[in-house]
Amino acid sequence: MSVCRLSPSNCWLLAAGLFAALSTGPAVAVSPEDLFESRIRPLLVEHCFECHAGDAAEGGLRLDSRAGFDAGGDSGAVIDPAAPVASLLLQLVRHEVADREMPQGADRLSDRAIADLEHWVALGLPGLPAAPAAAADVAAETWAAKLADRRGHWAWQPVEPVEPPAANHPVWSQTAIDRFLLAAMQQAGLEPAGPADRGTLLRRLTLALTGLPPTPAEVDAFLADSSADATERLVDRLLASPAFGEHWAGYWLDLMRFGETGGYVRDYPIPEAWRYRDYCVRALNADVPYDRLVAEHLAGDLLPPRHNPTLKINESVLGTGHLRLMEISSTATDVALEEAQMLESQIDTLGKAFQGLTISCARCHDHKFDAISQRDYYALFGTLASGRQTQAVIDDEAVRQTGVAEMTDLKRQIVAALTAAWREDLAALGDALAAELSGATDSAPIRPTLRTLLDQAQASAEHPLHAFAAARQAARAGQDPGAAFGKAAEAVRRLAADRTAKNAAAFTVAADFTASPGSWHAGGVLPDTLHQAGSDLALAPAGDEIVARVIGPGFASDRLSRKHAASLRSENFPLAAKFISLRVAGGDAAQIRLIQHNFQQMENVAHGAKVRHINSRLPTWVTLPVGHQASWQGGRSYLELVTKDDVAHFRRSDAGSGPFKQAVADRTGHSWFAIDQVVFHDQPKPPASELEVSLLLVNAAAATPVRGRGVHGDDLARALAAVGIAAVDATARGTATAVEARLLNWLLLSGLLRNRQADFDTQTQLLVNRSRQLDEQIPRFRRGPAMVAEGRGFDAALQRRGQPGQPGDAVPRRYLEVLAGVRPSDEAALDPRLALARAIVSPDNPLTARVMVNRVWSWLFGRGLVATVDNFGSMGEPPSHPELLDFLTAEFVANGWSVKRLIRRIVLTAAYQASSVPSAAAQARDPDNRLLSHMPIQRLRAETLRDCLLAVSGQLDTAMEGYTGPPDKGNGGGPPNRRRGLYQYVKREAQDHMMLMFDAPEGARTVGLRESTTVPGQALLLLNNAFVHRQAAAWARQSLSTHPGLSRDLRIEQFFQQALGRSPTPAEADTLSRFLETQADAYQLDAVARATDERPWADLCHVLFNTKEFLHVR
Amino acid sequence: MFARYLRKKPSMAFFREGEPQKSQGFLQLAAAASGGRLSRRGLLERSALGFGWLAFNGLLADRTFASPVTVPRPTLPVRAERVVWFFMDGGLSHIDSFDHKPLLEKENGQPLKLANKKEDITGRTTPNVMASPWAFRPYGQCGKMVSDLFPQIGRHVDDLAFLHAVTGPSPDHESAIGFLHSGSLLQGFPSVGAWTSYGLGSEAASLPGFVVMGSNKRQCRTNGFLPPAFQASQFFKSGSLPLADLTPRESARLQQHKLAALAALDAEFLAATAGDQVIETAIANHEKAHAMQAAVPEAANLSAESAATLAAYGIGEDRKETNSFGRYCLTARRLLERGVRFIEIVKGGWDQHDKLATNHAKNARAVDQPVGAFLADLKARGLLDSTLVVFASEFGRTPNTELYGKEPGRDHHPWAFTIWMAGGGVRGGVSHGLTDEYGYHPLAGKVDIHDLHATVLHLLGIDHKQLTYRHSGRDFRLTDVHGQLIHPIIA
């Protein structure tokens, strides 16, 4: 510490005094022999070995043996035998050396531990093994012992089939569930409550299964139905209602910390997150087996597709969308740290939601309580971080193939017509060039164009016609064109050779796709067509020109249509160069992205260099200057090329302003790219052209036969035409080389080859128009946020203390050791993420089904059989009815993991249908109702409250699914969204006030069971919020206009029925009747107005909305 | 356990020791159940705040007690009863404000002579030192050097304790802001204000216990995994209304009629549920809301303040630079007086990668006078002794120049920066911690945000290791497994 008036040197003195005072500790009360085993060894293992053991010890210091202590570390001896208490080791653990406090990044050791250490050092390190091998073993043994001990916890045990107990009760012996519950109750000397009345039961079931209140007609029908199976049929009707999936998806989205934006200050949209939401609705309505649903969440991209014949999509891949829902900082500069946080969210969600485990607690160290090691955590880290975050195309194969066959056929015919014409053009070009080279100056067809080109070529050594221009100049001057050509050609060759040598020295070819796709991975609509070793031809989708370009060997997404969205990803590589250049063509906001540590949200200025839009018709070098920051170097990186809508995260420039705003805003689906080479380099400029086209031409011309004393102009011209015609022939066959493609593109752009529609016959024009019509009919492909497996992936290094900057050994990808062992066996050939999915949904996994059964129970009863629904670990609560939990779990799996059958089973019990009024005995002996002797009263969920307000007032828009957009903007400024709460856009930083107020989670972390709080803001909202007032007014207006003649009492009855599903008691009717009078008086209404004025009735509706009965389910 | 309805004897549990017991009507009673509701069981399960709390749990048997918000039993001596947390969002430069470094002037334009300089964050910094655009001068008895950015705050240095060697883990705004507030780089963790409300509850019967002004950033207000009752209420989020849905859409008389009818219907329902506690609490909640409709506008109404006070805080339509921050500060004082537990006041816009001289000056003009007036006002009213004031930014700024725009700026600097504290339990006129001559690295007295949090809780009478909340089977703390008290600044 220092006081202001002291100089810095005085501060030091003061500080030193303070430190000295700290170093005295209590006496140690064990014998020297026991000291090491009982105090020191555990201390070393827990606090020191993570960094200071084994061959890769930090700072060269090993504390796992006598030899290590004696040798010291990089900064010298750590033990001073002459003055043990002043040893550096002890200074560091006493925090006496600023910035070198040990253990690093953790709490100071307890005074007692420090005293033990001091004592032990003073005694001369008794008990420490001499040989250095022991330490790692000690650490491993420690974990093995912990694991063996911890795996005895109940949740890891297999699900045991249980026989329900016998019961003798008129109502509670009908179902197995009731018998389990009754037995426990009777053991506690309790009797169950009687059944709820039928009106209450109808409201309870309807709200629980659909999240909507029963309509008065449904109430009438159910009360009138006295058949024995009336309740069963009601349950079946509700389970079959589309509203079921909408309500239950809400629970699921809480688990998946659903949100539609990335959070933090910029809060950018996660593109099309709503598709994941709708996927959940459909999956629940279709009762997709739960094991399949979970497998889709983890590896839906790797499973056989689950076709949705109505939407014509593959549903499976959408399941992986939850891996994209974490929040992402858009201003992060430390991307390794950001990735660590992203993975924490993914692993935390996976662990809690599917397994009821707090796996993410093992990020920095082995789990403090459960059988989960830090290695387990990083085995999962590598498994999940190996995938690519993307917008996956979800359309069925049939949709993807729209127009493909016919367009391919049309293209073949168009290419035939074009190449035929081009052969003629080249022959004519040969003639014209021959004339030029003979010195002629007339202006026959194409001669003016050619002459301009030759004029340009004369000045530029890089021009493909440079040598030809030299020949022409010689001819014009009456000199030997052949000699001039030869001389110029030699200069071209020298220049090219020089360029080649320089390029070879300055550039490392990271990828060359002209022969093969290498290890890069194609995705998108037609991934198999993306790469060709041969050539192709891209037709222009519009405009006067027929051909956009000749495509050389390599990747191209626009072979048939620019709508064929695509992606291309490299393997991971450690970034080691300052610059990366890619030879690409592309347009319509296609992007090159350098992704480091899976960081996609490259908004910060620090990442600007990592993203480039591609905007070039012909291949050209695009350079990413990526090396200005040292921390980028060595980082795990991959390159991706993506068409516009396949960018996994938007940047401000994409979403807001900038040159590509229009391209992004237009939703035509056009966007394309092509690439053939990638190089790494340390100087800013990309490779210089090696003059391949020039060389092709001069070498061909030089090879023409020599007649007499030399080469004539027409020989050169004929040679050029022959090279061109060979390139055209190769193009017609699809075998043109990269250079030939470049030659033809140059000829096309120079206007030497015909390309305007008007230059072709009607037949060809018709073919072109037909092809363009088909192109227009190709849909804009649908995408969802997803993770896809591409490439080999990687094993992640363990991060010591959870710090990305402190890597340890790489941990092979696998699932938790306690459940799946450490060595993948027959699953070794699978993608590790698929193996993970299998391990989680395996019938041998005791957690997956148990956790889900418990969740369904908790969503119905408001409390789980295991109260800590997201934690089945040793810090969670043990089950209140373990046999019942296992019975239901076994049955759930036996019933094909059907969630609907499970729900049906539970709600058709006496327990679920019991009254909510407890007996006096139950109130006294089981106040928390853990034995479920009566039904707990539950408050409506936020969404359900909103839905009830809208449904009761007749304002609910029941449209299902689809994009809803941000509040007040998604509808283009139209009327406010009156759709169900589930469909409210979840903007993380600006969530709906009503949702938050009534305990909807923020979408930051998994929430299995929401809190149900009571805060004044809720009452203020119901009293004063405009939305609530609007619904009350609309409800009253609707009643008065639909039934103008209704008596006051009947209208009160009707409102009551609509809101609460029952008739008012006489006292309640009287209260409301008098209330109407009081309000009418206050509004000073005369007799006529009292019958027609909406206001008192709207007030009455508002009162009903505020009743506690409206807000709760009995 | 049948609950009695409507009439009930008040329990001493609602009052702080030594406070005279007031007469309790239904409204006050309901209001005392302020804020949120957790079941008794839930509270027992989750708040593990040591013996004091356990002893108090015996009082929970009284059914009107429905909220952890009123748990008023610190286990340590109470040095401060409430907190005002000024947050300079974006990165206030420590070396241009409170950490005077004469060497910067001497070596202006020369490369930093630092062996262990960290890597720059944005890639736009130069290696060259930039002198502070502001002169520093000594203030107070202790002679603390403060720059000309903060002359009014400077007048109070004898009451302030400066922490000069604060270090943070992240160079990025968002995670650093999260860390400053929650002690975690991850989202979903409660802010210090939420923890404080959870730990101490509110003394304000009809006001929120935790208020944020000047920002809607989630990191500032979030309750994280704590129940939503502990989320900050955002005052002045939009327009002049302090809180959402506060103003009735009808006359008081019409609303009274509604509430009367509602009470009658709810009473019937409560009876039908045999006095269910959930329903009973919800009924009491409506009463509290009703009381808040009047109490919140009264607390936020500055027209009751004298012209001199308004002028001192820099409030006035003609005082554009200070008007809004001055209003926040004065409102804060009024809220403190009415028992609000934790108030955060945010001034954004400190992220000067360029135009440091222009924009730091502008920001400081908005803040300096109101904060100075606020400190003076608290002191004059005898409130400073029981109020803890914290003035923090998520990080400082580099001593070397960043060249981004035309005018120079400074980059993010989390490795050493300054936070000051004042008020209840804080030693005045003290500077703890020392940075090197560039203000780059800590030399001594290094503290981190966990230490700050531990100290704040300590001064409020809470042992930071005992303030826990059970969430997904683990006891979470504001300080995680860290936190050392900063003894040298504790009076």
Tab-separated table of N, CA and C in Angstrom, chain B residues 23-125:
chain	number	residue	atom	x	y	z
B	23	SER	N	-46.654	2.293	12.083
B	23	SER	CA	-47.942	1.602	12.022
B	23	SER	C	-48.060	0.950	10.654
B	24	GLN	N	-48.612	-0.215	10.639
B	24	GLN	CA	-48.627	-1.000	9.404
B	24	GLN	C	-50.037	-1.216	8.893
B	25	GLY	N	-50.340	-0.606	7.784
B	25	GLY	CA	-51.600	-0.925	7.121
B	25	GLY	C	-51.379	-2.057	6.146
B	26	PHE	N	-52.396	-2.418	5.476
B	26	PHE	CA	-52.306	-3.514	4.522
B	26	PHE	C	-51.310	-3.198	3.410
B	27	LEU	N	-51.385	-1.935	2.965
B	27	LEU	CA	-50.507	-1.578	1.854
B	27	LEU	C	-49.053	-1.694	2.249
B	28	GLN	N	-48.719	-1.171	3.410
B	28	GLN	CA	-47.317	-1.235	3.832
B	28	GLN	C	-46.883	-2.683	4.033
B	29	LEU	N	-47.824	-3.450	4.594
B	29	LEU	CA	-47.509	-4.844	4.831
B	29	LEU	C	-47.165	-5.559	3.528
B	30	ALA	N	-48.063	-5.335	2.582
B	30	ALA	CA	-47.849	-5.977	1.290
B	30	ALA	C	-46.542	-5.484	0.706
B	31	ALA	N	-46.306	-4.186	0.902
B	31	ALA	CA	-45.103	-3.609	0.322
B	31	ALA	C	-43.851	-4.178	0.956
B	32	ALA	N	-43.970	-4.526	2.229
B	32	ALA	CA	-42.788	-5.055	2.907
B	32	ALA	C	-42.344	-6.368	2.260
B	33	ALA	N	-43.294	-7.046	1.671
B	33	ALA	CA	-42.923	-8.255	0.941
B	33	ALA	C	-42.358	-7.814	-0.386
B	34	SER	N	-41.342	-6.973	-0.288
B	34	SER	CA	-40.937	-6.235	-1.486
B	34	SER	C	-40.191	-7.113	-2.471
B	35	GLY	N	-40.423	-6.818	-3.702
B	35	GLY	CA	-39.568	-7.401	-4.720
B	35	GLY	C	-39.965	-8.775	-5.167
B	36	GLY	N	-39.420	-9.770	-4.619
B	36	GLY	CA	-39.620	-11.070	-5.257
B	36	GLY	C	-40.098	-12.110	-4.297
B	37	ARG	N	-40.308	-13.261	-4.809
B	37	ARG	CA	-40.766	-14.341	-3.973
B	37	ARG	C	-39.973	-15.592	-4.298
B	38	LEU	N	-39.442	-16.185	-3.285
B	38	LEU	CA	-38.862	-17.504	-3.421
B	38	LEU	C	-39.532	-18.304	-2.345
B	39	SER	N	-39.749	-19.542	-2.568
B	39	SER	CA	-40.342	-20.318	-1.493
B	39	SER	C	-39.340	-20.366	-0.349
B	40	ARG	N	-39.845	-20.583	0.813
B	40	ARG	CA	-38.979	-20.656	1.971
B	40	ARG	C	-37.928	-21.727	1.730
B	41	ARG	N	-38.407	-22.822	1.197
B	41	ARG	CA	-37.510	-23.924	0.925
B	41	ARG	C	-36.418	-23.492	-0.059
B	42	GLY	N	-36.881	-22.778	-1.121
B	42	GLY	CA	-35.929	-22.330	-2.126
B	42	GLY	C	-34.863	-21.436	-1.512
B	43	LEU	N	-35.298	-20.608	-0.618
B	43	LEU	CA	-34.365	-19.687	0.005
B	43	LEU	C	-33.368	-20.444	0.877
B	44	LEU	N	-33.908	-21.401	1.631
B	44	LEU	CA	-33.033	-22.202	2.487
B	44	LEU	C	-32.009	-22.945	1.656
B	45	GLU	N	-32.499	-23.441	0.528
B	45	GLU	CA	-31.610	-24.209	-0.330
B	45	GLU	C	-30.512	-23.333	-0.892
B	46	ARG	N	-30.874	-22.104	-1.160
B	46	ARG	CA	-29.998	-21.343	-2.027
B	46	ARG	C	-29.159	-20.305	-1.338
B	47	SER	N	-29.670	-19.689	-0.298
B	47	SER	CA	-28.813	-18.679	0.300
B	47	SER	C	-28.055	-19.308	1.453
B	48	ALA	N	-26.790	-19.386	1.271
B	48	ALA	CA	-25.970	-20.046	2.274
B	48	ALA	C	-25.123	-18.995	2.956
B	49	LEU	N	-25.748	-17.983	3.457
B	49	LEU	CA	-24.985	-16.841	3.942
B	49	LEU	C	-24.692	-16.980	5.444
B	50	GLY	N	-24.316	-18.160	5.827
B	50	GLY	CA	-23.803	-18.313	7.181
B	50	GLY	C	-24.853	-18.267	8.270
B	51	PHE	N	-24.349	-18.234	9.493
B	51	PHE	CA	-25.225	-18.412	10.656
B	51	PHE	C	-26.249	-17.301	10.803
B	52	GLY	N	-25.813	-16.052	10.559
B	52	GLY	CA	-26.766	-14.954	10.707
B	52	GLY	C	-28.013	-15.212	9.892
B	53	TRP	N	-27.805	-15.703	8.727
B	53	TRP	CA	-28.933	-15.961	7.851
B	53	TRP	C	-29.779	-17.123	8.368
B	54	LEU	N	-29.081	-18.138	8.842
B	54	LEU	CA	-29.822	-19.286	9.342
B	54	LEU	C	-30.693	-18.887	10.517
B	55	ALA	N	-30.121	-18.078	11.395
B	55	ALA	CA	-30.909	-17.626	12.531
B	55	ALA	C	-32.139	-16.883	12.036
B	56	PHE	N	-31.919	-16.076	11.061
B	56	PHE	CA	-33.031	-15.288	10.564
B	56	PHE	C	-34.083	-16.138	9.875
B	57	ASN	N	-33.650	-17.264	9.346
B	57	ASN	CA	-34.606	-18.108	8.643
B	57	ASN	C	-35.763	-18.532	9.543
B	58	GLY	N	-35.515	-18.560	10.843
B	58	GLY	CA	-36.597	-18.893	11.757
B	58	GLY	C	-37.768	-17.941	11.589
B	59	LEU	N	-37.467	-16.729	11.226
B	59	LEU	CA	-38.520	-15.735	11.071
B	59	LEU	C	-39.341	-15.942	9.821
B	60	LEU	N	-38.849	-16.782	8.948
B	60	LEU	CA	-39.567	-16.985	7.690
B	60	LEU	C	-40.907	-17.657	7.911
B	61	ALA	N	-41.074	-18.232	9.091
B	61	ALA	CA	-42.336	-18.894	9.351
B	61	ALA	C	-43.492	-17.909	9.218
B	62	ASP	N	-43.194	-16.655	9.442
B	62	ASP	CA	-44.259	-15.689	9.246
B	62	ASP	C	-44.620	-15.615	7.774
B	63	ARG	N	-45.871	-15.859	7.467
B	63	ARG	CA	-46.238	-16.031	6.067
B	63	ARG	C	-46.206	-14.737	5.277
B	64	THR	N	-46.239	-13.608	5.909
B	64	THR	CA	-46.174	-12.383	5.115
B	64	THR	C	-44.788	-12.177	4.549
B	65	PHE	N	-43.803	-12.811	5.202
B	65	PHE	CA	-42.475	-12.651	4.648
B	65	PHE	C	-42.371	-13.487	3.397
B	66	ALA	N	-42.142	-12.855	2.310
B	66	ALA	CA	-42.179	-13.614	1.075
B	66	ALA	C	-41.003	-13.303	0.191
B	67	SER	N	-40.015	-12.667	0.745
B	67	SER	CA	-38.985	-12.235	-0.171
B	67	SER	C	-37.619	-12.234	0.478
B	68	PRO	N	-36.630	-12.738	-0.247
B	68	PRO	CA	-35.269	-12.618	0.261
B	68	PRO	C	-34.797	-11.174	0.203
B	69	VAL	N	-35.564	-10.340	-0.476
B	69	VAL	CA	-35.139	-8.960	-0.648
B	69	VAL	C	-35.066	-8.240	0.685
B	70	THR	N	-35.807	-8.719	1.651
B	70	THR	CA	-35.801	-8.005	2.927
B	70	THR	C	-34.909	-8.685	3.957
B	71	VAL	N	-34.079	-9.596	3.515
B	71	VAL	CA	-33.175	-10.238	4.471
B	71	VAL	C	-32.147	-9.212	4.935
B	72	PRO	N	-32.272	-8.667	6.150
B	72	PRO	CA	-31.388	-7.551	6.500
B	72	PRO	C	-30.360	-7.954	7.548
B	73	ARG	N	-29.570	-8.964	7.299
B	73	ARG	CA	-28.670	-9.390	8.347
B	73	ARG	C	-27.246	-9.620	7.847
B	74	PRO	N	-26.510	-8.547	7.680
B	74	PRO	CA	-25.102	-8.728	7.363
B	74	PRO	C	-24.407	-9.446	8.515
B	75	THR	N	-23.371	-10.165	8.194
B	75	THR	CA	-22.669	-10.910	9.243
B	75	THR	C	-21.442	-10.168	9.746
B	76	LEU	N	-21.013	-9.153	9.053
B	76	LEU	CA	-19.834	-8.392	9.444
B	76	LEU	C	-20.284	-6.985	9.840
B	77	PRO	N	-19.401	-6.242	10.463
B	77	PRO	CA	-19.757	-4.837	10.759
B	77	PRO	C	-20.143	-4.107	9.472
B	78	VAL	N	-21.205	-3.333	9.546
B	78	VAL	CA	-21.677	-2.616	8.359
B	78	VAL	C	-20.970	-1.281	8.266
B	79	ARG	N	-20.169	-1.115	7.221
B	79	ARG	CA	-19.489	0.159	7.041
B	79	ARG	C	-20.242	1.043	6.077
B	80	ALA	N	-20.943	0.400	5.145
B	80	ALA	CA	-21.744	1.151	4.171
B	80	ALA	C	-23.063	0.429	4.010
B	81	GLU	N	-24.099	1.184	3.787
B	81	GLU	CA	-25.418	0.564	3.665
B	81	GLU	C	-25.916	0.532	2.243
B	82	ARG	N	-25.270	1.297	1.396
B	82	ARG	CA	-25.754	1.352	0.013
B	82	ARG	C	-24.591	1.741	-0.893
B	83	VAL	N	-24.805	1.539	-2.173
B	83	VAL	CA	-23.700	1.736	-3.114
B	83	VAL	C	-24.142	2.618	-4.272
B	84	VAL	N	-23.276	3.525	-4.655
B	84	VAL	CA	-23.442	4.217	-5.939
B	84	VAL	C	-22.224	3.870	-6.786
B	85	TRP	N	-22.478	3.317	-7.932
B	85	TRP	CA	-21.426	2.742	-8.772
B	85	TRP	C	-21.407	3.541	-10.078
B	86	PHE	N	-20.406	4.403	-10.217
B	86	PHE	CA	-20.276	5.153	-11.473
B	86	PHE	C	-19.489	4.308	-12.457
B	87	PHE	N	-20.031	4.143	-13.622
B	87	PHE	CA	-19.341	3.316	-14.617
B	87	PHE	C	-19.054	4.148	-15.858
B	88	MET	N	-17.745	4.341	-16.144
B	88	MET	CA	-17.318	5.086	-17.331
B	88	MET	C	-17.113	4.066	-18.453
B	89	ASP	N	-18.114	3.927	-19.274
B	89	ASP	CA	-18.189	2.856	-20.263
B	89	ASP	C	-17.344	3.186	-21.494
B	90	GLY	N	-16.390	2.350	-21.822
B	90	GLY	CA	-15.586	2.531	-23.025
B	90	GLY	C	-14.098	2.583	-22.747
B	91	GLY	N	-13.725	2.899	-21.503
B	91	GLY	CA	-12.300	2.902	-21.178
B	91	GLY	C	-11.756	4.297	-20.921
B	92	LEU	N	-11.963	4.794	-19.694
B	92	LEU	CA	-11.406	6.088	-19.293
B	92	LEU	C	-9.902	5.933	-19.127
B	93	SER	N	-9.143	6.843	-19.724
B	93	SER	CA	-7.685	6.763	-19.650
B	93	SER	C	-7.216	7.071	-18.232
B	94	HIS	N	-6.573	6.084	-17.604
B	94	HIS	CA	-6.089	6.289	-16.238
B	94	HIS	C	-4.954	7.298	-16.200
B	95	ILE	N	-4.123	7.298	-17.264
B	95	ILE	CA	-2.950	8.174	-17.247
B	95	ILE	C	-3.292	9.604	-17.648
B	96	ASP	N	-4.543	9.838	-18.051
B	96	ASP	CA	-4.972	11.205	-18.335
B	96	ASP	C	-5.894	11.734	-17.240
B	97	SER	N	-6.102	10.922	-16.195
B	97	SER	CA	-7.062	11.351	-15.186
B	97	SER	C	-6.463	11.325	-13.789
B	98	PHE	N	-6.209	10.112	-13.283
B	98	PHE	CA	-5.846	10.017	-11.871
B	98	PHE	C	-4.482	9.375	-11.625
B	99	ASP	N	-3.870	8.805	-12.662
B	99	ASP	CA	-2.572	8.152	-12.459
B	99	ASP	C	-1.511	8.985	-13.186
B	100	HIS	N	-0.964	9.951	-12.459
B	100	HIS	CA	-0.088	10.950	-13.073
B	100	HIS	C	1.267	10.344	-13.439
B	101	LYS	N	1.690	10.505	-14.705
B	101	LYS	CA	2.961	9.942	-15.171
B	101	LYS	C	3.786	11.013	-15.881
B	102	PRO	N	4.612	11.720	-15.103
B	102	PRO	CA	5.396	12.831	-15.700
B	102	PRO	C	6.283	12.368	-16.845
B	103	LEU	N	6.664	11.094	-16.833
B	103	LEU	CA	7.567	10.615	-17.873
B	103	LEU	C	6.943	10.730	-19.271
B	104	LEU	N	5.631	10.646	-19.331
B	104	LEU	CA	4.975	10.717	-20.634
B	104	LEU	C	5.291	12.039	-21.321
B	105	GLU	N	5.302	13.085	-20.539
B	105	GLU	CA	5.591	14.399	-21.100
B	105	GLU	C	7.047	14.479	-21.558
B	106	LYS	N	7.903	13.911	-20.721
B	106	LYS	CA	9.335	13.949	-21.015
B	106	LYS	C	9.664	13.181	-22.287
B	107	GLU	N	8.997	12.057	-22.454
B	107	GLU	CA	9.339	11.182	-23.587
B	107	GLU	C	8.304	11.263	-24.701
B	108	ASN	N	7.537	12.322	-24.706
B	108	ASN	CA	6.502	12.475	-25.716
B	108	ASN	C	7.073	12.254	-27.114
B	109	GLY	N	6.467	11.348	-27.870
B	109	GLY	CA	6.906	11.105	-29.236
B	109	GLY	C	8.017	10.085	-29.366
B	110	GLN	N	8.618	9.708	-28.259
B	110	GLN	CA	9.680	8.692	-28.339
B	110	GLN	C	9.094	7.308	-28.095
B	111	PRO	N	9.815	6.294	-28.583
B	111	PRO	CA	9.298	4.936	-28.362
B	111	PRO	C	9.283	4.585	-26.882
B	112	LEU	N	8.278	3.805	-26.486
B	112	LEU	CA	8.193	3.295	-25.116
B	112	LEU	C	9.435	2.484	-24.818
B	113	LYS	N	10.071	2.734	-23.701
B	113	LYS	CA	11.236	1.926	-23.325
B	113	LYS	C	10.798	0.879	-22.319
B	114	LEU	N	10.047	-0.074	-22.796
B	114	LEU	CA	9.517	-1.115	-21.929
B	114	LEU	C	9.951	-2.466	-22.469
B	115	ALA	N	10.591	-3.242	-21.633
B	115	ALA	CA	11.057	-4.555	-22.085
B	115	ALA	C	9.883	-5.497	-22.306
B	116	ASN	N	8.875	-5.396	-21.457
B	116	ASN	CA	7.788	-6.378	-21.512
B	116	ASN	C	6.471	-5.757	-21.956
B	117	LYS	N	6.554	-4.947	-22.991
B	117	LYS	CA	5.336	-4.344	-23.531
B	117	LYS	C	4.454	-5.441	-24.102
B	118	LYS	N	3.167	-5.333	-23.850
B	118	LYS	CA	2.231	-6.326	-24.389
B	118	LYS	C	1.952	-6.008	-25.854
B	119	GLU	N	1.370	-6.987	-26.486
B	119	GLU	CA	1.022	-6.797	-27.886
B	119	GLU	C	-0.118	-5.795	-28.007
B	120	ASP	N	-0.099	-5.003	-29.051
B	120	ASP	CA	-1.189	-4.040	-29.150
B	120	ASP	C	-2.467	-4.746	-29.614
B	121	ILE	N	-3.575	-4.116	-29.294
B	121	ILE	CA	-4.857	-4.795	-29.439
B	121	ILE	C	-5.410	-4.646	-30.848
B	122	THR	N	-5.379	-3.433	-31.355
B	122	THR	CA	-6.043	-3.196	-32.627
B	122	THR	C	-5.074	-3.236	-33.795
B	123	GLY	N	-3.781	-3.202	-33.507
B	123	GLY	CA	-2.836	-3.161	-34.607
B	123	GLY	C	-2.683	-1.774	-35.198
B	124	ARG	N	-3.160	-0.771	-34.511
B	124	ARG	CA	-3.046	0.578	-35.063
B	124	ARG	C	-2.212	1.494	-34.176
B	125	THR	N	-1.732	0.940	-33.078
B	125	THR	CA	-0.949	1.803	-32.201
B	125	THR	C	0.449	1.973	-32.750
